[in-house]
C-alpha cells in the first residue's frame, strides 16, 4: 500500500467533518434535476374533471386514457381529497404526479388559468368547504388576513378586542401589513369594539372579518 493510500485509510472522524459544506455547494450544482414540473394546462383539467359551480364540487369525467376498471369505479364520481388530513387532489400529467389544492384546481377549471403563485384563494364566507364559485375570490395574503374568524382564545368575542386584567380595561388593536396598530384602551367593551370596527373600515377589511358564522359555532 502506498503512503497516499495509507493516509486515506487513516482519516479521522474530525477530518471527514472538516469539509466546508457551505462552499462545496458550487461543486454539486450539476446534481440538481434538469427537468422542471409544469402544471397541467387548464384544457387537461377540464378534460378529466367536471365542475359544478353552484355546489362547488369536482367530478371525474370518463377518461379514454384510463382502463375500463378505473372508469367503472371513478367516472362521474365526486372527487375527494387525497387524504382526510389534506385538501389536495393527486393528478398525473406528463409523467409527474401533482398534489394540487382543491380550490386552486376549481379556479383553474372555471377561469381557464392557474392562479398566480403569490396569490391565495379566499373563501368569502370563511367556510373552507364551500367551493361554489361565488364564494371564491383571488387575493393577496394581506387581503386574505382581512377576512378571518375570531381566534378561539379571544376573550371578548370580537376580533382585535381583548380584556387587559392589568389595566382593568378593554384594549383594541388591528394588524395591518404585518404591523400591529394600537387603538387604545377603553372602560366599556362597546367603545373598544367601535374603535376596532372603525379601523377595519379605514384599512379596507372585508365585512365578514371577525363575524360569527354558522360554521364557527
Short mmCIF file of C-alpha atoms in Angstrom, two decimals:
data_model
loop_
_atom_site.label_atom_id
_atom_site.label_comp_id
_atom_site.label_asym_id
_atom_site.label_seq_id
_atom_site.Cartn_x
_atom_site.Cartn_y
_atom_site.Cartn_z
CA UNK A 1 0.00 0.00 0.00
CA UNK A 2 1.39 3.40 -0.94
CA UNK A 3 1.81 6.20 1.56
CA UNK A 4 -1.06 8.14 -0.05
CA UNK A 5 -3.43 5.18 0.30
CA UNK A 6 -2.34 4.69 3.89
CA UNK A 7 -3.14 8.35 4.63
CA UNK A 8 -6.62 7.91 3.15
CA UNK A 9 -7.33 4.96 5.46
CA UNK A 10 -6.10 6.90 8.48
CA UNK A 11 -8.56 9.82 8.06
CA UNK A 12 -10.18 10.54 11.39
CA UNK A 13 -13.82 11.42 12.01
CA UNK A 14 -12.78 15.04 12.59
CA UNK A 15 -11.05 15.11 9.22
CA UNK A 16 -14.24 13.95 7.48
CA UNK A 17 -16.43 16.57 9.11
CA UNK A 18 -13.98 19.40 8.48
CA UNK A 19 -15.21 19.73 4.89
CA UNK A 20 -16.52 23.23 4.07
CA UNK A 21 -20.06 22.17 3.18
CA UNK A 22 -21.22 25.75 2.57
CA UNK A 23 -18.76 26.41 -0.24
CA UNK A 24 -18.88 22.85 -1.53
CA UNK A 25 -22.37 23.55 -2.90
CA UNK A 26 -20.83 25.10 -6.01
CA UNK A 27 -19.26 21.73 -6.82
CA UNK A 28 -22.58 19.89 -6.63
CA UNK A 29 -24.74 22.31 -8.63
CA UNK A 30 -24.79 19.83 -11.51
CA UNK A 31 -26.54 17.27 -9.28
CA UNK A 32 -29.86 19.16 -9.34
CA UNK A 33 -32.55 17.75 -11.64
CA UNK A 34 -32.62 19.21 -15.13
CA UNK A 35 -36.39 18.75 -15.53
CA UNK A 36 -38.97 21.08 -14.07
CA UNK A 37 -42.57 20.20 -13.31
CA UNK A 38 -45.03 22.27 -15.30
CA UNK A 39 -48.60 22.45 -14.01
CA UNK A 40 -51.17 20.63 -16.14
CA UNK A 41 -52.77 23.00 -18.67
CA UNK A 42 -56.36 24.16 -18.00
CA UNK A 43 -57.62 22.22 -21.04
CA UNK A 44 -56.34 19.00 -19.46
CA UNK A 45 -58.04 19.81 -16.15
CA UNK A 46 -61.33 20.40 -17.95
CA UNK A 47 -60.85 17.19 -19.93
CA UNK A 48 -60.51 14.96 -16.87
CA UNK A 49 -62.84 16.80 -14.46
CA UNK A 50 -66.25 18.42 -14.34
CA UNK A 51 -67.04 21.30 -12.01
CA UNK A 52 -70.44 22.21 -10.59
CA UNK A 53 -70.12 25.93 -9.87
CA UNK A 54 -73.18 26.02 -7.60
CA UNK A 55 -72.36 23.09 -5.32
CA UNK A 56 -68.62 23.69 -5.53
CA UNK A 57 -67.77 20.02 -6.20
CA UNK A 58 -65.47 18.45 -8.78
CA UNK A 59 -66.28 15.15 -10.53
CA UNK A 60 -64.11 12.79 -12.56
CA UNK A 61 -65.01 12.52 -16.24
CA UNK A 62 -64.92 9.32 -18.25
CA UNK A 63 -61.34 9.04 -19.48
CA UNK A 64 -60.14 7.39 -22.68
CA UNK A 65 -56.59 7.16 -21.34
CA UNK A 66 -57.63 5.06 -18.35
CA UNK A 67 -58.57 1.41 -18.05
CA UNK A 68 -62.17 0.26 -18.06
CA UNK A 69 -61.87 -0.69 -14.39
CA UNK A 70 -60.89 2.88 -13.49
CA UNK A 71 -63.85 4.37 -15.38
CA UNK A 72 -66.26 1.87 -13.84
CA UNK A 73 -65.10 2.88 -10.40
CA UNK A 74 -64.48 6.62 -10.69
CA UNK A 75 -66.18 8.15 -13.76
CA UNK A 76 -68.85 10.72 -12.73
CA UNK A 77 -67.92 10.26 -9.06
CA UNK A 78 -67.31 13.21 -6.75
CA UNK A 79 -63.60 13.93 -6.33
CA UNK A 80 -62.41 13.78 -2.74
CA UNK A 81 -59.10 14.99 -1.26
CA UNK A 82 -56.12 12.63 -1.30
CA UNK A 83 -56.40 12.06 2.46
CA UNK A 84 -58.66 13.11 5.37
CA UNK A 85 -55.92 15.47 6.56
CA UNK A 86 -55.32 17.08 3.17
CA UNK A 87 -57.36 19.19 0.76
CA UNK A 88 -55.16 18.33 -2.23
CA UNK A 89 -56.00 16.25 -5.30
CA UNK A 90 -53.47 13.92 -6.94
CA UNK A 91 -53.17 14.36 -10.72
CA UNK A 92 -50.84 12.56 -13.14
CA UNK A 93 -49.62 14.65 -16.07
CA UNK A 94 -46.62 14.35 -18.37
CA UNK A 95 -45.08 11.61 -16.24
CA UNK A 96 -45.33 13.61 -13.00
CA UNK A 97 -47.74 13.40 -10.10
CA UNK A 98 -49.04 16.71 -8.79
CA UNK A 99 -50.82 17.31 -5.48
CA UNK A 100 -52.80 20.48 -6.01
CA UNK A 101 -55.12 22.26 -3.57
CA UNK A 102 -58.77 21.57 -4.33
CA UNK A 103 -59.92 25.17 -4.70
CA UNK A 104 -56.95 26.10 -6.91
CA UNK A 105 -57.99 23.36 -9.32
CA UNK A 106 -61.51 24.80 -9.27
CA UNK A 107 -60.19 28.26 -10.07
CA UNK A 108 -58.19 26.88 -12.99
CA UNK A 109 -61.15 24.86 -14.26
CA UNK A 110 -63.61 27.77 -14.13
CA UNK A 111 -61.42 30.65 -15.31
CA UNK A 112 -59.13 28.71 -17.65
CA UNK A 113 -55.88 29.69 -15.95
CA UNK A 114 -53.93 28.84 -12.83
CA UNK A 115 -53.94 31.48 -10.09
CA UNK A 116 -50.63 33.23 -9.62
CA UNK A 117 -48.41 31.55 -7.01
CA UNK A 118 -48.14 34.74 -4.93
CA UNK A 119 -51.93 34.98 -4.55
CA UNK A 120 -54.34 32.94 -2.44
CA UNK A 121 -57.97 31.97 -2.87
CA UNK A 122 -60.14 33.37 -0.10
CA UNK A 123 -63.43 31.74 0.92
CA UNK A 124 -65.62 34.81 1.33
CA UNK A 125 -67.96 33.28 3.91
CA UNK A 126 -64.93 31.65 5.58
CA UNK A 127 -66.40 28.17 5.08
CA UNK A 128 -63.42 26.26 3.70
CA UNK A 129 -65.71 23.54 2.37
CA UNK A 130 -67.90 25.91 0.35
CA UNK A 131 -66.17 25.99 -3.04
CA UNK A 132 -69.05 27.45 -5.04
CA UNK A 133 -67.57 29.93 -7.48
CA UNK A 134 -69.42 32.90 -5.93
CA UNK A 135 -67.68 32.17 -2.61
CA UNK A 136 -64.15 32.30 -4.04
CA UNK A 137 -62.01 35.34 -4.71
CA UNK A 138 -58.34 35.70 -5.64
CA UNK A 139 -56.48 37.98 -3.22
CA UNK A 140 -53.09 38.75 -1.75
CA UNK A 141 -52.02 37.22 1.56
CA UNK A 142 -52.60 40.62 3.20
CA UNK A 143 -56.17 40.78 1.87
CA UNK A 144 -56.80 37.21 2.97
CA UNK A 145 -55.81 38.15 6.50
CA UNK A 146 -58.51 40.82 6.43
CA UNK A 147 -61.20 38.15 6.30
CA UNK A 148 -60.56 35.88 9.27
CA UNK A 149 -62.66 34.46 12.07
CA UNK A 150 -62.27 35.28 15.75
CA UNK A 151 -59.45 33.23 17.35
CA UNK A 152 -60.57 30.59 19.84
CA UNK A 153 -58.55 32.19 22.65
CA UNK A 154 -60.22 35.58 22.20
CA UNK A 155 -61.95 36.64 25.45
CA UNK A 156 -64.22 39.34 24.02
CA UNK A 157 -65.97 37.64 21.12
CA UNK A 158 -64.67 40.33 18.76
CA UNK A 159 -61.52 40.29 16.64
CA UNK A 160 -58.84 42.67 17.90
CA UNK A 161 -60.53 43.39 21.24
CA UNK A 162 -59.37 41.79 24.50
CA UNK A 163 -59.62 42.32 28.25
CA UNK A 164 -56.45 43.61 29.92
CA UNK A 165 -56.53 42.44 33.51
CA UNK A 166 -53.61 44.67 34.46
CA UNK A 167 -55.44 47.86 33.45
CA UNK A 168 -58.96 46.55 34.02
CA UNK A 169 -59.79 47.91 30.60
CA UNK A 170 -60.65 46.63 27.12
CA UNK A 171 -57.83 47.02 24.62
CA UNK A 172 -58.36 47.41 20.88
CA UNK A 173 -55.74 46.85 18.17
CA UNK A 174 -55.53 45.88 14.50
CA UNK A 175 -52.91 44.19 12.36
CA UNK A 176 -52.11 45.84 9.02
CA UNK A 177 -49.23 44.92 6.69
CA UNK A 178 -47.57 42.78 9.38
CA UNK A 179 -47.72 45.68 11.86
CA UNK A 180 -49.86 45.82 14.99
CA UNK A 181 -51.60 49.19 15.36
CA UNK A 182 -52.63 50.11 18.90
CA UNK A 183 -56.10 51.69 19.05
CA UNK A 184 -56.30 52.37 22.78
CA UNK A 185 -57.84 51.03 25.99
CA UNK A 186 -61.48 51.57 26.95
CA UNK A 187 -63.58 51.20 30.06
CA UNK A 188 -66.55 49.90 28.06
CA UNK A 189 -66.21 46.96 25.70
CA UNK A 190 -68.64 48.58 23.23
CA UNK A 191 -66.25 51.54 22.82
CA UNK A 192 -63.33 49.20 22.13
CA UNK A 193 -65.39 47.29 19.57
CA UNK A 194 -66.38 50.54 17.84
CA UNK A 195 -62.74 51.64 17.64
CA UNK A 196 -61.86 48.31 16.10
CA UNK A 197 -64.76 48.43 13.60
CA UNK A 198 -63.83 51.96 12.55
CA UNK A 199 -60.25 50.82 11.95
CA UNK A 200 -61.44 47.87 9.86
CA UNK A 201 -63.34 50.26 7.59
CA UNK A 202 -60.36 52.61 7.42
CA UNK A 203 -57.93 49.84 6.39
CA UNK A 204 -60.29 48.07 3.99
CA UNK A 205 -61.08 44.87 5.88
CA UNK A 206 -63.74 42.54 4.47
CA UNK A 207 -67.21 42.92 6.01
CA UNK A 208 -67.12 39.25 7.13
CA UNK A 209 -63.90 39.71 9.08
CA UNK A 210 -64.44 38.76 12.70
CA UNK A 211 -68.11 37.96 12.23
CA UNK A 212 -69.52 34.85 13.90
CA UNK A 213 -70.63 32.47 11.13
CA UNK A 214 -72.71 29.32 11.44
CA UNK A 215 -69.62 27.18 10.83
CA UNK A 216 -67.78 29.00 13.64
CA UNK A 217 -70.32 27.94 16.25
#
